[in-house]
mmCIF file of C-alpha atoms and ligand atoms in Angstrom:
data_model
loop_
_atom_site.group_PDB
_atom_site.id
_atom_site.type_symbol
_atom_site.label_atom_id
_atom_site.label_comp_id
_atom_site.label_asym_id
_atom_site.label_seq_id
_atom_site.Cartn_x
_atom_site.Cartn_y
_atom_site.Cartn_z
ATOM 1 C CA MET A 2 47.557 -131.307 -19.688
ATOM 2 C CA ASP A 3 50.369 -131.270 -22.246
ATOM 3 C CA ARG A 4 53.847 -132.382 -21.319
ATOM 4 C CA ILE A 5 55.990 -129.753 -23.035
ATOM 5 C CA LEU A 6 59.559 -129.990 -24.305
ATOM 6 C CA LEU A 7 60.684 -126.356 -24.308
ATOM 7 C CA HIS A 8 63.491 -125.349 -26.655
ATOM 8 C CA ILE A 9 65.843 -122.915 -24.901
ATOM 9 C CA CYS A 10 67.822 -120.532 -27.107
ATOM 10 C CA CYS A 11 69.824 -118.948 -24.246
ATOM 11 C CA GLY A 12 69.705 -118.082 -20.558
ATOM 12 C CA PRO A 13 68.531 -114.448 -20.812
ATOM 13 C CA CYS A 14 65.690 -115.310 -23.226
ATOM 14 C CA SER A 15 64.579 -118.169 -20.972
ATOM 15 C CA THR A 16 64.098 -116.056 -17.828
ATOM 16 C CA VAL A 17 60.506 -114.946 -18.403
ATOM 17 C CA PRO A 18 59.201 -118.087 -20.167
ATOM 18 C CA LEU A 19 60.480 -120.251 -17.304
ATOM 19 C CA ARG A 20 58.828 -117.937 -14.783
ATOM 20 C CA LEU A 21 55.517 -117.950 -16.632
ATOM 21 C CA LEU A 22 55.435 -121.707 -17.199
ATOM 22 C CA THR A 23 56.305 -122.331 -13.563
ATOM 23 C CA GLU A 24 53.565 -119.944 -12.402
ATOM 24 C CA GLN A 25 51.109 -121.733 -14.702
ATOM 25 C CA GLU A 26 52.196 -125.043 -13.139
ATOM 26 C CA ALA A 27 52.838 -126.337 -16.654
ATOM 27 C CA ALA A 28 54.496 -129.737 -17.046
ATOM 28 C CA PHE A 29 57.674 -128.940 -18.941
ATOM 29 C CA VAL A 30 61.305 -129.861 -19.398
ATOM 30 C CA ALA A 31 63.879 -127.496 -20.934
ATOM 31 C CA LEU A 32 65.975 -128.604 -23.913
ATOM 32 C CA TYR A 33 69.241 -126.821 -24.653
ATOM 33 C CA ASP A 34 69.976 -127.741 -28.279
ATOM 34 C CA ASN A 35 71.566 -125.007 -30.385
ATOM 35 C CA PRO A 36 74.031 -126.275 -33.001
ATOM 36 C CA ASN A 37 73.691 -122.908 -34.751
ATOM 37 C CA ILE A 38 75.883 -121.155 -32.163
ATOM 38 C CA GLN A 39 79.441 -120.453 -33.250
ATOM 39 C CA PRO A 40 82.240 -120.469 -32.336
ATOM 40 C CA ALA A 41 82.357 -123.379 -29.876
ATOM 41 C CA GLU A 42 83.619 -121.130 -27.040
ATOM 42 C CA GLU A 43 80.520 -118.989 -27.441
ATOM 43 C CA TYR A 44 78.342 -122.100 -27.404
ATOM 44 C CA GLU A 45 79.906 -123.193 -24.121
ATOM 45 C CA ARG A 46 79.545 -119.760 -22.585
ATOM 46 C CA ARG A 47 75.818 -119.562 -23.411
ATOM 47 C CA ARG A 48 75.284 -123.162 -22.366
ATOM 48 C CA GLY A 49 76.971 -122.607 -19.007
ATOM 49 C CA THR A 50 74.942 -119.445 -18.399
ATOM 50 C CA PHE A 51 71.696 -121.264 -19.068
ATOM 51 C CA LEU A 52 72.575 -124.358 -17.032
ATOM 52 C CA ARG A 53 73.452 -122.231 -14.003
ATOM 53 C CA PHE A 54 70.244 -120.245 -14.336
ATOM 54 C CA ALA A 55 68.096 -123.371 -14.776
ATOM 55 C CA ALA A 56 69.689 -124.945 -11.697
ATOM 56 C CA SER A 57 68.887 -121.811 -9.684
ATOM 57 C CA GLN A 58 65.244 -122.143 -10.739
ATOM 58 C CA GLY A 59 65.012 -125.900 -10.150
ATOM 59 C CA VAL A 60 64.168 -126.571 -13.813
ATOM 60 C CA GLU A 61 64.820 -129.999 -15.344
ATOM 61 C CA VAL A 62 67.120 -129.760 -18.381
ATOM 62 C CA ARG A 63 68.085 -132.009 -21.269
ATOM 63 C CA GLU A 64 70.744 -131.267 -23.832
ATOM 64 C CA GLY A 65 71.219 -131.952 -27.519
ATOM 65 C CA ALA A 66 74.585 -132.776 -29.056
ATOM 66 C CA TYR A 67 76.591 -129.832 -30.368
ATOM 67 C CA GLU A 68 76.760 -130.610 -34.111
ATOM 68 C CA PRO A 69 77.520 -127.364 -35.951
ATOM 69 C CA LYS A 70 78.572 -129.161 -39.161
ATOM 70 C CA ASP A 71 75.125 -130.733 -39.467
ATOM 71 C CA TRP A 72 73.555 -127.321 -38.901
ATOM 72 C CA ASP A 73 75.793 -125.822 -41.602
ATOM 73 C CA ALA A 74 74.655 -128.518 -44.025
ATOM 74 C CA ALA A 75 71.004 -127.767 -43.211
ATOM 75 C CA ILE A 76 71.495 -124.068 -43.996
ATOM 76 C CA GLY A 77 73.206 -124.934 -47.288
ATOM 77 C CA GLU A 78 72.613 -122.376 -50.035
ATOM 78 C CA HIS A 79 71.175 -119.859 -47.549
ATOM 79 C CA ALA A 80 74.570 -119.306 -45.918
ATOM 80 C CA GLY A 81 75.901 -115.757 -45.967
ATOM 81 C CA VAL A 82 76.214 -112.400 -44.254
ATOM 82 C CA TYR A 83 73.179 -110.155 -44.794
ATOM 83 C CA PRO A 84 73.445 -106.952 -42.748
ATOM 84 C CA LEU A 85 70.297 -104.833 -42.467
ATOM 85 C CA ILE A 86 71.461 -101.232 -42.707
ATOM 86 C CA GLU A 87 68.769 -98.550 -42.847
ATOM 87 C CA GLY A 88 68.800 -96.733 -46.180
ATOM 88 C CA ALA A 89 71.253 -99.135 -47.867
ATOM 89 C CA ASP A 90 70.415 -100.210 -51.445
ATOM 90 C CA ASP A 91 70.635 -103.881 -50.489
ATOM 91 C CA TYR A 92 68.344 -103.655 -47.451
ATOM 92 C CA ALA A 93 65.311 -105.419 -48.984
ATOM 93 C CA GLU A 94 67.420 -108.072 -50.705
ATOM 94 C CA ASN A 95 69.413 -108.761 -47.541
ATOM 95 C CA ARG A 96 66.249 -108.987 -45.481
ATOM 96 C CA ALA A 97 64.810 -111.603 -47.839
ATOM 97 C CA ARG A 98 68.055 -113.589 -47.799
ATOM 98 C CA ARG A 99 68.318 -113.437 -44.027
ATOM 99 C CA GLU A 100 64.711 -114.494 -43.681
ATOM 100 C CA ALA A 101 65.367 -117.560 -45.851
ATOM 101 C CA ARG A 102 68.459 -118.445 -43.803
ATOM 102 C CA CYS A 103 66.678 -118.060 -40.469
ATOM 103 C CA HIS A 104 63.731 -120.027 -41.821
ATOM 104 C CA ALA A 105 66.059 -122.951 -42.566
ATOM 105 C CA CYS A 106 67.564 -122.570 -39.088
ATOM 106 C CA TYR A 107 64.173 -122.711 -37.347
ATOM 107 C CA ALA A 108 63.152 -125.706 -39.455
ATOM 108 C CA TYR A 109 66.304 -127.622 -38.536
ATOM 109 C CA ARG A 110 66.199 -126.874 -34.825
ATOM 110 C CA PHE A 111 62.473 -127.548 -34.443
ATOM 111 C CA GLU A 112 62.751 -130.828 -36.341
ATOM 112 C CA ARG A 113 65.321 -131.933 -33.761
ATOM 113 C CA LEU A 114 63.108 -130.650 -30.956
ATOM 114 C CA ALA A 115 60.016 -132.487 -32.203
ATOM 115 C CA ALA A 116 61.931 -135.719 -32.818
ATOM 116 C CA GLN A 117 63.359 -135.643 -29.323
ATOM 117 C CA ALA A 118 59.945 -134.800 -27.828
ATOM 118 C CA ALA A 119 58.242 -137.675 -29.626
ATOM 119 C CA ARG A 120 60.972 -140.144 -28.613
ATOM 120 C CA ASN A 121 60.629 -139.190 -24.969
ATOM 121 C CA GLY A 122 56.874 -139.120 -24.433
ATOM 122 C CA PHE A 123 56.218 -135.366 -24.588
ATOM 123 C CA THR A 124 52.940 -134.174 -26.099
ATOM 124 C CA ALA A 125 53.870 -130.611 -27.099
ATOM 125 C CA ILE A 126 56.819 -128.444 -28.102
ATOM 126 C CA ALA A 127 57.581 -124.762 -27.514
ATOM 127 C CA THR A 128 60.476 -122.302 -27.777
ATOM 128 C CA THR A 129 61.902 -119.320 -25.883
ATOM 129 C CA LEU A 130 63.320 -117.869 -29.113
ATOM 130 C CA SER A 131 60.038 -116.012 -29.662
ATOM 131 C CA ILE A 132 60.947 -113.451 -26.976
ATOM 132 C CA SER A 133 63.402 -111.798 -29.369
ATOM 133 C CA PRO A 134 62.035 -108.871 -31.400
ATOM 134 C CA TYR A 135 64.865 -109.481 -33.900
ATOM 135 C CA GLN A 136 63.512 -112.791 -35.180
ATOM 136 C CA PHE A 137 60.924 -113.673 -37.844
ATOM 137 C CA THR A 138 58.170 -114.543 -35.395
ATOM 138 C CA GLU A 139 55.488 -115.737 -37.791
ATOM 139 C CA LEU A 140 57.901 -118.014 -39.634
ATOM 140 C CA MET A 141 59.047 -119.381 -36.307
ATOM 141 C CA ALA A 142 55.478 -120.121 -35.198
ATOM 142 C CA ASP A 143 54.719 -121.813 -38.524
ATOM 143 C CA GLU A 144 57.828 -123.998 -38.381
ATOM 144 C CA LEU A 145 57.175 -125.015 -34.787
ATOM 145 C CA ALA A 146 53.602 -125.991 -35.698
ATOM 146 C CA ALA A 147 54.768 -127.892 -38.786
ATOM 147 C CA ALA A 148 57.369 -129.844 -36.800
ATOM 148 C CA ALA A 149 54.790 -130.639 -34.114
ATOM 149 C CA THR A 150 52.312 -131.903 -36.706
ATOM 150 C CA ARG A 151 54.919 -134.176 -38.330
ATOM 151 C CA TYR A 152 55.374 -135.976 -35.012
ATOM 152 C CA GLY A 153 51.748 -135.949 -33.800
ATOM 153 C CA LEU A 154 52.480 -133.297 -31.146
ATOM 154 C CA ASN A 155 50.849 -130.012 -30.185
ATOM 155 C CA SER A 156 52.515 -126.660 -30.676
ATOM 156 C CA ALA A 157 52.615 -124.673 -27.435
ATOM 157 C CA PHE A 158 54.010 -121.618 -29.211
ATOM 158 C CA VAL A 159 53.770 -118.342 -27.274
ATOM 159 C CA ASP A 160 54.775 -114.960 -28.688
ATOM 160 C CA TYR A 161 56.901 -113.764 -25.778
ATOM 161 C CA ARG A 162 57.988 -110.491 -27.430
ATOM 162 C CA PRO A 163 55.987 -108.299 -24.999
ATOM 163 C CA PHE A 164 58.284 -109.668 -22.262
ATOM 164 C CA PHE A 165 61.576 -108.836 -23.984
ATOM 165 C CA ALA A 166 62.291 -105.735 -21.872
ATOM 166 C CA GLU A 167 61.594 -107.717 -18.709
ATOM 167 C CA SER A 168 63.995 -110.457 -19.826
ATOM 168 C CA VAL A 169 66.743 -107.847 -20.367
ATOM 169 C CA ARG A 170 66.128 -106.326 -16.941
ATOM 170 C CA VAL A 171 66.013 -109.668 -15.116
ATOM 171 C CA SER A 172 69.119 -111.009 -16.827
ATOM 172 C CA ARG A 173 71.016 -107.828 -15.910
ATOM 173 C CA GLU A 174 69.847 -108.070 -12.302
ATOM 174 C CA MET A 175 70.970 -111.708 -12.186
ATOM 175 C CA ASP A 176 74.252 -110.889 -13.948
ATOM 176 C CA LEU A 177 73.580 -113.417 -16.724
ATOM 177 C CA TYR A 178 75.873 -113.237 -19.747
ATOM 178 C CA ARG A 179 74.019 -111.487 -22.611
ATOM 179 C CA GLN A 180 75.426 -112.078 -26.091
ATOM 180 C CA ASN A 181 75.356 -109.350 -28.729
ATOM 181 C CA TYR A 182 74.517 -111.498 -31.767
ATOM 182 C CA CYS A 183 71.942 -114.165 -32.498
ATOM 183 C CA GLY A 184 74.156 -117.219 -32.759
ATOM 184 C CA CYS A 185 75.594 -118.183 -36.140
ATOM 185 C CA ARG A 186 78.887 -116.769 -37.409
ATOM 186 C CA TRP A 187 77.053 -114.795 -40.075
ATOM 187 C CA SER A 188 74.830 -113.124 -37.491
ATOM 188 C CA GLN A 189 77.968 -112.143 -35.594
ATOM 189 C CA ALA A 190 79.348 -110.386 -38.699
ATOM 190 C CA GLU A 191 75.945 -108.794 -39.388
ATOM 191 C CA ALA A 192 75.661 -107.436 -35.858
ATOM 192 C CA GLU A 193 79.160 -105.922 -36.085
ATOM 193 C CA GLN A 194 78.364 -104.222 -39.408
ATOM 194 C CA GLU A 195 75.007 -102.948 -38.186
ATOM 195 C CA ARG A 196 76.546 -101.523 -34.999
ATOM 196 C CA ALA A 197 79.271 -99.815 -37.056
ATOM 197 C CA ALA A 198 76.657 -98.309 -39.401
ATOM 198 C CA ARG A 199 74.585 -97.029 -36.462
ATOM 199 C CA LYS A 200 77.683 -95.523 -34.889
ATOM 200 C CA ALA A 201 78.653 -93.800 -38.149
ATOM 201 C CA ARG A 202 75.131 -92.421 -38.581
ATOM 202 C CA TYR A 203 75.041 -91.223 -34.979
ATOM 203 C CA LYS A 204 78.296 -89.312 -35.489
ATOM 204 C CA GLY A 205 77.296 -88.066 -38.944
ATOM 205 C CA ASP A 206 74.046 -86.416 -37.867
ATOM 206 C CA GLY A 207 75.788 -84.585 -35.018
ATOM 207 C CA SER A 208 73.643 -86.224 -32.351
ATOM 208 C CA GLY A 209 76.729 -87.872 -30.908
ATOM 209 C CA MET A 210 78.244 -84.492 -30.018
ATOM 210 C CA SER A 211 77.715 -83.140 -26.564
HETATM 211 S S1 SF4 B 4 70.622 -115.300 -37.258
HETATM 212 FE FE1 SF4 B 4 69.998 -116.713 -35.609
HETATM 213 S S2 SF4 B 4 68.065 -117.648 -36.319
HETATM 214 FE FE2 SF4 B 4 69.087 -116.734 -38.101
HETATM 215 S S3 SF4 B 4 70.328 -118.382 -39.017
HETATM 216 FE FE3 SF4 B 4 71.676 -117.273 -37.611
HETATM 217 S S4 SF4 B 4 71.484 -118.383 -35.662
HETATM 218 FE FE4 SF4 B 4 69.749 -119.017 -36.936
#
């Protein structure tokens, strides 16, 4: 049986994967390592939410160092705000740019995950990030597998997207803090612009009037 180091992106996204792995009696340890999250106050808020949840579930946790400058350097030329607004002329271009940025982000985080797993005697790596329907799932799976291969590990990737609604429900029931953007400062700006565009469209088509 593999000994899995499980990358945790946040408390809400971890709810179902931790339940499933526990039910499967999998041998796993959770790793909270997310230097992509900005600002630092937001990082601490998500970290605290996850640590409290993990403690309530009796899950063993390890943590990576919070090194946002190193993450910034890894993103390099892909940095930028790329909102995806339905019908906008720049939709396709922004989607391609965001995909490249998120690809670099997955690569950086999974390299750290695999290195830490190999150093500490794990045989496989996995991530909870795949529960989000807003991510680039295939890219994520490919990067996890590539990082695992570089370190002689197995990829225990699971596409958790079918459990997203359950994770929202459970995290609400448990009163876990749910953030409204992915993590980096650019995703925060994107989410704000996309919400504003949806609100404007909702008002414009009259469906917001009662
Ligand atoms: S949107 Fe999320 S996955 Fe993409 S670069 Fe930002 S933090 Fe990373």
